[in-house]
GROMACS .gro file of N, CA and C in nm:
model
  408
    1UNK      N    1  27.788  12.823  28.032
    1UNK     CA    2  27.720  12.909  28.124
    1UNK      C    3  27.762  12.868  28.266
    2UNK      N    4  27.796  12.968  28.345
    2UNK     CA    5  27.839  12.940  28.481
    2UNK      C    6  27.719  12.912  28.571
    3UNK      N    7  27.748  12.842  28.676
    3UNK     CA    8  27.642  12.806  28.771
    3UNK      C    9  27.609  12.926  28.857
    4UNK      N   10  27.482  12.944  28.884
    4UNK     CA   11  27.435  13.049  28.974
    4UNK      C   12  27.445  12.999  29.117
    5UNK      N   13  27.500  13.084  29.202
    5UNK     CA   14  27.510  13.049  29.343
    5UNK      C   15  27.424  13.144  29.425
    6UNK      N   16  27.348  13.087  29.513
    6UNK     CA   17  27.263  13.164  29.601
    6UNK      C   18  27.344  13.209  29.723
    7UNK      N   19  27.329  13.332  29.761
    7UNK     CA   20  27.396  13.383  29.880
    7UNK      C   21  27.332  13.320  30.004
    8UNK      N   22  27.413  13.264  30.092
    8UNK     CA   23  27.359  13.199  30.212
    8UNK      C   24  27.392  13.277  30.339
    9UNK      N   25  27.459  13.388  30.324
    9UNK     CA   26  27.497  13.468  30.440
    9UNK      C   27  27.376  13.526  30.512
   10UNK      N   28  27.269  13.551  30.439
   10UNK     CA   29  27.147  13.607  30.497
   10UNK      C   30  27.037  13.502  30.489
   11UNK      N   31  27.024  13.419  30.592
   11UNK     CA   32  26.934  13.304  30.585
   11UNK      C   33  26.787  13.339  30.561
   12UNK      N   34  26.747  13.460  30.596
   12UNK     CA   35  26.606  13.497  30.574
   12UNK      C   36  26.571  13.510  30.426
   13UNK      N   37  26.673  13.518  30.338
   13UNK     CA   38  26.648  13.530  30.194
   13UNK      C   39  26.689  13.404  30.118
   14UNK      N   40  26.726  13.299  30.188
   14UNK     CA   41  26.763  13.174  30.121
   14UNK      C   42  26.637  13.100  30.082
   15UNK      N   43  26.634  13.053  29.957
   15UNK     CA   44  26.517  12.985  29.902
   15UNK      C   45  26.556  12.843  29.862
   16UNK      N   46  26.458  12.755  29.847
   16UNK     CA   47  26.490  12.624  29.786
   16UNK      C   48  26.549  12.646  29.647
   17UNK      N   49  26.641  12.559  29.607
   17UNK     CA   50  26.708  12.577  29.478
   17UNK      C   51  26.611  12.590  29.362
   18UNK      N   52  26.506  12.508  29.361
   18UNK     CA   53  26.409  12.514  29.250
   18UNK      C   54  26.344  12.651  29.241
   19UNK      N   55  26.310  12.709  29.354
   19UNK     CA   56  26.248  12.842  29.356
   19UNK      C   57  26.349  12.948  29.312
   20UNK      N   58  26.472  12.936  29.359
   20UNK     CA   59  26.578  13.030  29.322
   20UNK      C   60  26.596  13.032  29.170
   21UNK      N   61  26.605  12.914  29.110
   21UNK     CA   62  26.626  12.908  28.965
   21UNK      C   63  26.504  12.955  28.887
   22UNK      N   64  26.384  12.930  28.937
   22UNK     CA   65  26.265  12.983  28.871
   22UNK      C   66  26.266  13.135  28.872
   23UNK      N   67  26.310  13.193  28.982
   23UNK     CA   68  26.320  13.340  28.991
   23UNK      C   69  26.423  13.392  28.891
   24UNK      N   70  26.537  13.326  28.885
   24UNK     CA   71  26.643  13.366  28.790
   24UNK      C   72  26.587  13.366  28.648
   25UNK      N   73  26.521  13.258  28.609
   25UNK     CA   74  26.473  13.247  28.471
   25UNK      C   75  26.357  13.341  28.443
   26UNK      N   76  26.278  13.371  28.542
   26UNK     CA   77  26.171  13.470  28.522
   26UNK      C   78  26.231  13.606  28.490
   27UNK      N   79  26.337  13.643  28.563
   27UNK     CA   80  26.403  13.772  28.538
   27UNK      C   81  26.472  13.770  28.401
   28UNK      N   82  26.535  13.659  28.365
   28UNK     CA   83  26.601  13.649  28.234
   28UNK      C   84  26.501  13.659  28.119
   29UNK      N   85  26.377  13.626  28.147
   29UNK     CA   86  26.272  13.630  28.044
   29UNK      C   87  26.201  13.766  28.041
   30UNK      N   88  26.243  13.859  28.124
   30UNK     CA   89  26.175  13.988  28.138
   30UNK      C   90  26.168  14.065  28.006
   31UNK      N   91  26.276  14.071  27.931
   31UNK     CA   92  26.278  14.149  27.806
   31UNK      C   93  26.179  14.091  27.706
   32UNK      N   94  26.176  13.957  27.694
   32UNK     CA   95  26.081  13.895  27.601
   32UNK      C   96  25.938  13.924  27.643
   33UNK      N   97  25.911  13.914  27.773
   33UNK     CA   98  25.775  13.938  27.821
   33UNK      C   99  25.734  14.083  27.796
   34UNK      N  100  25.825  14.177  27.819
   34UNK     CA  101  25.793  14.318  27.794
   34UNK      C  102  25.767  14.343  27.645
   35UNK      N  103  25.847  14.281  27.559
   35UNK     CA  104  25.825  14.296  27.414
   35UNK      C  105  25.692  14.237  27.371
   36UNK      N  106  25.659  14.121  27.423
   36UNK     CA  107  25.531  14.057  27.389
   36UNK      C  108  25.413  14.141  27.440
   37UNK      N  109  25.428  14.196  27.559
   37UNK     CA  110  25.324  14.281  27.615
   37UNK      C  111  25.304  14.405  27.530
   38UNK      N  112  25.413  14.460  27.481
   38UNK     CA  113  25.404  14.576  27.391
   38UNK      C  114  25.331  14.539  27.263
   39UNK      N  115  25.360  14.421  27.208
   39UNK     CA  116  25.289  14.375  27.088
   39UNK      C  117  25.139  14.362  27.116
   40UNK      N  118  25.106  14.306  27.228
   40UNK     CA  119  24.965  14.288  27.263
   40UNK      C  120  24.896  14.422  27.284
   41UNK      N  121  24.965  14.517  27.346
   41UNK     CA  122  24.906  14.649  27.370
   41UNK      C  123  24.886  14.726  27.240
   42UNK      N  124  24.972  14.702  27.142
   42UNK     CA  125  24.958  14.770  27.013
   42UNK      C  126  24.861  14.698  26.920
   43UNK      N  127  24.816  14.583  26.960
   43UNK     CA  128  24.720  14.510  26.878
   43UNK      C  129  24.784  14.429  26.767
   44UNK      N  130  24.917  14.420  26.767
   44UNK     CA  131  24.985  14.337  26.667
   44UNK      C  132  24.967  14.191  26.703
   45UNK      N  133  24.977  14.107  26.606
   45UNK     CA  134  24.973  13.962  26.624
   45UNK      C  135  24.843  13.915  26.687
   46UNK      N  136  24.737  13.981  26.656
   46UNK     CA  137  24.606  13.933  26.700
   46UNK      C  138  24.545  13.854  26.586
   47UNK      N  139  24.566  13.727  26.590
   47UNK     CA  140  24.512  13.641  26.485
   47UNK      C  141  24.367  13.610  26.520
   48UNK      N  142  24.281  13.703  26.488
   48UNK     CA  143  24.139  13.691  26.522
   48UNK      C  144  24.069  13.610  26.413
   49UNK      N  145  24.007  13.504  26.457
   49UNK     CA  146  23.929  13.421  26.365
   49UNK      C  147  23.784  13.463  26.378
   50UNK      N  148  23.717  13.473  26.267
   50UNK     CA  149  23.579  13.519  26.271
   50UNK      C  150  23.480  13.404  26.282
   51UNK      N  151  23.529  13.287  26.315
   51UNK     CA  152  23.439  13.174  26.322
   51UNK      C  153  23.473  13.085  26.441
   52UNK      N  154  23.378  13.004  26.479
   52UNK     CA  155  23.399  12.903  26.581
   52UNK      C  156  23.391  12.768  26.514
   53UNK      N  157  23.468  12.676  26.567
   53UNK     CA  158  23.469  12.542  26.509
   53UNK      C  159  23.407  12.447  26.609
   54UNK      N  160  23.300  12.383  26.570
   54UNK     CA  161  23.238  12.282  26.653
   54UNK      C  162  23.222  12.158  26.567
   55UNK      N  163  23.272  12.046  26.616
   55UNK     CA  164  23.268  11.923  26.538
   55UNK      C  165  23.170  11.826  26.604
   56UNK      N  166  23.087  11.762  26.523
   56UNK     CA  167  22.995  11.661  26.573
   56UNK      C  168  23.057  11.523  26.554
   57UNK      N  169  22.989  11.424  26.607
   57UNK     CA  170  23.030  11.286  26.583
   57UNK      C  171  23.130  11.234  26.686
   58UNK      N  172  23.125  11.283  26.808
   58UNK     CA  173  23.211  11.230  26.913
   58UNK      C  174  23.357  11.270  26.899
   59UNK      N  175  23.385  11.357  26.806
   59UNK     CA  176  23.523  11.400  26.787
   59UNK      C  177  23.561  11.511  26.883
   60UNK      N  178  23.666  11.573  26.852
   60UNK     CA  179  23.717  11.682  26.933
   60UNK      C  180  23.635  11.808  26.908
   61UNK      N  181  23.573  11.861  27.011
   61UNK     CA  182  23.498  11.984  26.992
   61UNK      C  183  23.582  12.100  27.045
   62UNK      N  184  23.600  12.195  26.962
   62UNK     CA  185  23.689  12.305  26.993
   62UNK      C  186  23.623  12.436  26.953
   63UNK      N  187  23.628  12.534  27.041
   63UNK     CA  188  23.573  12.664  27.011
   63UNK      C  189  23.686  12.764  27.011
   64UNK      N  190  23.693  12.841  26.908
   64UNK     CA  191  23.798  12.941  26.897
   64UNK      C  192  23.755  13.067  26.971
   65UNK      N  193  23.834  13.109  27.069
   65UNK     CA  194  23.804  13.228  27.147
   65UNK      C  195  23.927  13.318  27.148
   66UNK      N  196  23.954  13.385  27.039
   66UNK     CA  197  24.077  13.465  27.029
   66UNK      C  198  24.082  13.582  27.126
   67UNK      N  199  23.969  13.645  27.152
   67UNK     CA  200  23.968  13.759  27.244
   67UNK      C  201  24.000  13.713  27.386
   68UNK      N  202  23.943  13.601  27.424
   68UNK     CA  203  23.971  13.547  27.557
   68UNK      C  204  24.118  13.507  27.570
   69UNK      N  205  24.170  13.443  27.467
   69UNK     CA  206  24.311  13.401  27.467
   69UNK      C  207  24.403  13.523  27.478
   70UNK      N  208  24.371  13.627  27.404
   70UNK     CA  209  24.448  13.753  27.407
   70UNK      C  210  24.444  13.814  27.547
   71UNK      N  211  24.325  13.822  27.605
   71UNK     CA  212  24.308  13.884  27.737
   71UNK      C  213  24.382  13.806  27.845
   72UNK      N  214  24.374  13.675  27.842
   72UNK     CA  215  24.441  13.592  27.942
   72UNK      C  216  24.593  13.607  27.931
   73UNK      N  217  24.645  13.602  27.810
   73UNK     CA  218  24.789  13.618  27.790
   73UNK      C  219  24.836  13.754  27.840
   74UNK      N  220  24.760  13.857  27.808
   74UNK     CA  221  24.796  13.993  27.849
   74UNK      C  222  24.797  14.007  28.001
   75UNK      N  223  24.694  13.956  28.067
   75UNK     CA  224  24.685  13.965  28.213
   75UNK      C  225  24.799  13.888  28.280
   76UNK      N  226  24.828  13.768  28.230
   76UNK     CA  227  24.937  13.689  28.288
   76UNK      C  228  25.072  13.759  28.272
   77UNK      N  229  25.098  13.812  28.152
   77UNK     CA  230  25.225  13.882  28.129
   77UNK      C  231  25.235  14.008  28.215
   78UNK      N  232  25.127  14.084  28.222
   78UNK     CA  233  25.129  14.205  28.305
   78UNK      C  234  25.158  14.171  28.451
   79UNK      N  235  25.100  14.064  28.499
   79UNK     CA  236  25.123  14.023  28.637
   79UNK      C  237  25.268  13.985  28.663
   80UNK      N  238  25.327  13.909  28.571
   80UNK     CA  239  25.467  13.868  28.588
   80UNK      C  240  25.562  13.987  28.578
   81UNK      N  241  25.540  14.074  28.480
   81UNK     CA  242  25.628  14.190  28.462
   81UNK      C  243  25.615  14.283  28.583
   82UNK      N  244  25.496  14.306  28.630
   82UNK     CA  245  25.475  14.391  28.747
   82UNK      C  246  25.541  14.331  28.871
   83UNK      N  247  25.532  14.201  28.887
   83UNK     CA  248  25.593  14.133  29.001
   83UNK      C  249  25.744  14.154  29.002
   84UNK      N  250  25.807  14.145  28.886
   84UNK     CA  251  25.951  14.164  28.877
   84UNK      C  252  25.989  14.309  28.903
   85UNK      N  253  25.915  14.402  28.844
   85UNK     CA  254  25.945  14.545  28.863
   85UNK      C  255  25.921  14.587  29.009
   86UNK      N  256  25.819  14.532  29.072
   86UNK     CA  257  25.795  14.563  29.213
   86UNK      C  258  25.909  14.514  29.301
   87UNK      N  259  25.962  14.397  29.271
   87UNK     CA  260  26.076  14.345  29.347
   87UNK      C  261  26.200  14.430  29.323
   88UNK      N  262  26.215  14.483  29.202
   88UNK     CA  263  26.331  14.565  29.169
   88UNK      C  264  26.328  14.700  29.241
   89UNK      N  265  26.210  14.746  29.277
   89UNK     CA  266  26.198  14.873  29.349
   89UNK      C  267  26.267  14.870  29.485
   90UNK      N  268  26.288  14.753  29.542
   90UNK     CA  269  26.355  14.739  29.671
   90UNK      C  270  26.506  14.767  29.658
   91UNK      N  271  26.561  14.737  29.541
   91UNK     CA  272  26.706  14.751  29.518
   91UNK      C  273  26.740  14.899  29.498
   92UNK      N  274  26.843  14.949  29.569
   92UNK     CA  275  26.885  15.088  29.549
   92UNK      C  276  26.930  15.112  29.404
   93UNK      N  277  26.909  15.233  29.356
   93UNK     CA  278  26.942  15.268  29.217
   93UNK      C  279  27.086  15.233  29.181
   94UNK      N  280  27.177  15.250  29.274
   94UNK     CA  281  27.319  15.226  29.246
   94UNK      C  282  27.348  15.080  29.210
   95UNK      N  283  27.264  14.988  29.255
   95UNK     CA  284  27.289  14.845  29.233
   95UNK      C  285  27.198  14.783  29.127
   96UNK      N  286  27.094  14.852  29.086
   96UNK     CA  287  26.996  14.791  28.993
   96UNK      C  288  27.059  14.745  28.862
   97UNK      N  289  27.138  14.830  28.801
   97UNK     CA  290  27.200  14.794  28.673
   97UNK      C  291  27.289  14.672  28.684
   98UNK      N  292  27.370  14.669  28.788
   98UNK     CA  293  27.461  14.556  28.807
   98UNK      C  294  27.385  14.427  28.837
   99UNK      N  295  27.284  14.436  28.921
   99UNK     CA  296  27.205  14.318  28.954
   99UNK      C  297  27.138  14.262  28.828
  100UNK      N  298  27.076  14.349  28.750
  100UNK     CA  299  27.009  14.301  28.628
  100UNK      C  300  27.107  14.248  28.525
  101UNK      N  301  27.221  14.316  28.506
  101UNK     CA  302  27.319  14.267  28.408
  101UNK      C  303  27.380  14.136  28.453
  102UNK      N  304  27.396  14.118  28.585
  102UNK     CA  305  27.447  13.990  28.635
  102UNK      C  306  27.349  13.877  28.608
  103UNK      N  307  27.221  13.904  28.627
  103UNK     CA  308  27.121  13.799  28.607
  103UNK      C  309  27.091  13.777  28.459
  104UNK      N  310  27.060  13.884  28.388
  104UNK     CA  311  27.015  13.871  28.250
  104UNK      C  312  27.130  13.841  28.154
  105UNK      N  313  27.239  13.920  28.164
  105UNK     CA  314  27.351  13.903  28.072
  105UNK      C  315  27.464  13.819  28.131
  106UNK      N  316  27.446  13.773  28.254
  106UNK     CA  317  27.539  13.687  28.323
  106UNK      C  318  27.679  13.747  28.335
  107UNK      N  319  27.685  13.879  28.359
  107UNK     CA  320  27.813  13.946  28.383
  107UNK      C  321  27.857  13.916  28.525
  108UNK      N  322  27.986  13.899  28.545
  108UNK     CA  323  28.036  13.851  28.674
  108UNK      C  324  28.025  13.952  28.787
  109UNK      N  325  28.046  14.078  28.762
  109UNK     CA  326  28.044  14.178  28.868
  109UNK      C  327  28.173  14.186  28.946
  110UNK      N  328  28.277  14.118  28.899
  110UNK     CA  329  28.406  14.119  28.968
  110UNK      C  330  28.470  14.257  28.970
  111UNK      N  331  28.440  14.338  28.870
  111UNK     CA  332  28.500  14.470  28.860
  111UNK      C  333  28.435  14.572  28.953
  112UNK      N  334  28.322  14.535  29.011
  112UNK     CA  335  28.252  14.628  29.099
  112UNK      C  336  28.328  14.639  29.231
  113UNK      N  337  28.346  14.760  29.285
  113UNK     CA  338  28.433  14.778  29.401
  113UNK      C  339  28.389  14.708  29.530
  114UNK      N  340  28.261  14.693  29.554
  114UNK     CA  341  28.221  14.622  29.677
  114UNK      C  342  28.125  14.509  29.645
  115UNK      N  343  28.107  14.422  29.741
  115UNK     CA  344  28.026  14.302  29.720
  115UNK      C  345  27.882  14.318  29.767
  116UNK      N  346  27.843  14.438  29.804
  116UNK     CA  347  27.707  14.461  29.855
  116UNK      C  348  27.600  14.430  29.751
  117UNK      N  349  27.635  14.437  29.623
  117UNK     CA  350  27.538  14.410  29.518
  117UNK      C  351  27.486  14.267  29.527
  118UNK      N  352  27.567  14.173  29.578
  118UNK     CA  353  27.524  14.033  29.589
  118UNK      C  354  27.409  14.021  29.690
  119UNK      N  355  27.417  14.098  29.796
  119UNK     CA  356  27.306  14.100  29.893
  119UNK      C  357  27.178  14.149  29.825
  120UNK      N  358  27.190  14.255  29.747
  120UNK     CA  359  27.072  14.311  29.681
  120UNK      C  360  27.019  14.217  29.573
  121UNK      N  361  27.109  14.145  29.509
  121UNK     CA  362  27.064  14.045  29.411
  121UNK      C  363  26.981  13.937  29.480
  122UNK      N  364  27.030  13.887  29.593
  122UNK     CA  365  26.958  13.783  29.666
  122UNK      C  366  26.824  13.834  29.714
  123UNK      N  367  26.824  13.956  29.766
  123UNK     CA  368  26.699  14.014  29.817
  123UNK      C  369  26.600  14.038  29.703
  124UNK      N  370  26.649  14.083  29.588
  124UNK     CA  371  26.565  14.104  29.469
  124UNK      C  372  26.503  13.973  29.425
  125UNK      N  373  26.583  13.867  29.413
  125UNK     CA  374  26.531  13.738  29.368
  125UNK      C  375  26.431  13.681  29.468
  126UNK      N  376  26.454  13.705  29.596
  126UNK     CA  377  26.358  13.664  29.698
  126UNK      C  378  26.226  13.738  29.678
  127UNK      N  379  26.234  13.867  29.649
  127UNK     CA  380  26.114  13.946  29.622
  127UNK      C  381  26.041  13.898  29.498
  128UNK      N  382  26.116  13.861  29.395
  128UNK     CA  383  26.055  13.807  29.273
  128UNK      C  384  25.979  13.679  29.306
  129UNK      N  385  26.042  13.591  29.382
  129UNK     CA  386  25.978  13.463  29.419
  129UNK      C  387  25.852  13.489  29.501
  130UNK      N  388  25.857  13.583  29.593
  130UNK     CA  389  25.738  13.615  29.673
  130UNK      C  390  25.627  13.672  29.585
  131UNK      N  391  25.664  13.769  29.499
  131UNK     CA  392  25.564  13.834  29.414
  131UNK      C  393  25.503  13.738  29.312
  132UNK      N  394  25.580  13.641  29.266
  132UNK     CA  395  25.528  13.541  29.171
  132UNK      C  396  25.460  13.425  29.244
  133UNK      N  397  25.454  13.435  29.376
  133UNK     CA  398  25.390  13.336  29.461
  133UNK      C  399  25.456  13.198  29.449
  134UNK      N  400  25.589  13.200  29.437
  134UNK     CA  401  25.665  13.076  29.434
  134UNK      C  402  25.699  13.030  29.575
  135UNK      N  403  25.691  13.125  29.669
  135UNK     CA  404  25.713  13.096  29.811
  135UNK      C  405  25.584  13.121  29.888
  136UNK      N  406  25.563  13.042  29.991
  136UNK     CA  407  25.443  13.059  30.073
  136UNK      C  408  25.455  13.176  30.166
   0.00000   0.00000   0.00000
């Protein structure tokens, strides 16, 4: 896998490396998150337990709350997916496909006639970091 390089030509969109890579991996995880969200919305994979487990004797006390677990997972996924899609709205339609294929499928983009897509990639990832509250 090739190393990701952050564009430094536009200093207002330069992020710390750790934040940049977190944004990259959040976008690469977008398809999985969307699929999981679809499963949750359809009610699949809801392993609902009809009982609570409480142990006496100083041991581990654990209460099973499947509905709460389901709701928290759904809200967190919806927030992350929305944050990424909101950042993508800034990118012009002509560059969206290339930016996403470069990040998710790691396509080089060398065949694209101009280099303007790199600016939009940097701006998109900056928006992702802002929306995910990775930057102050």
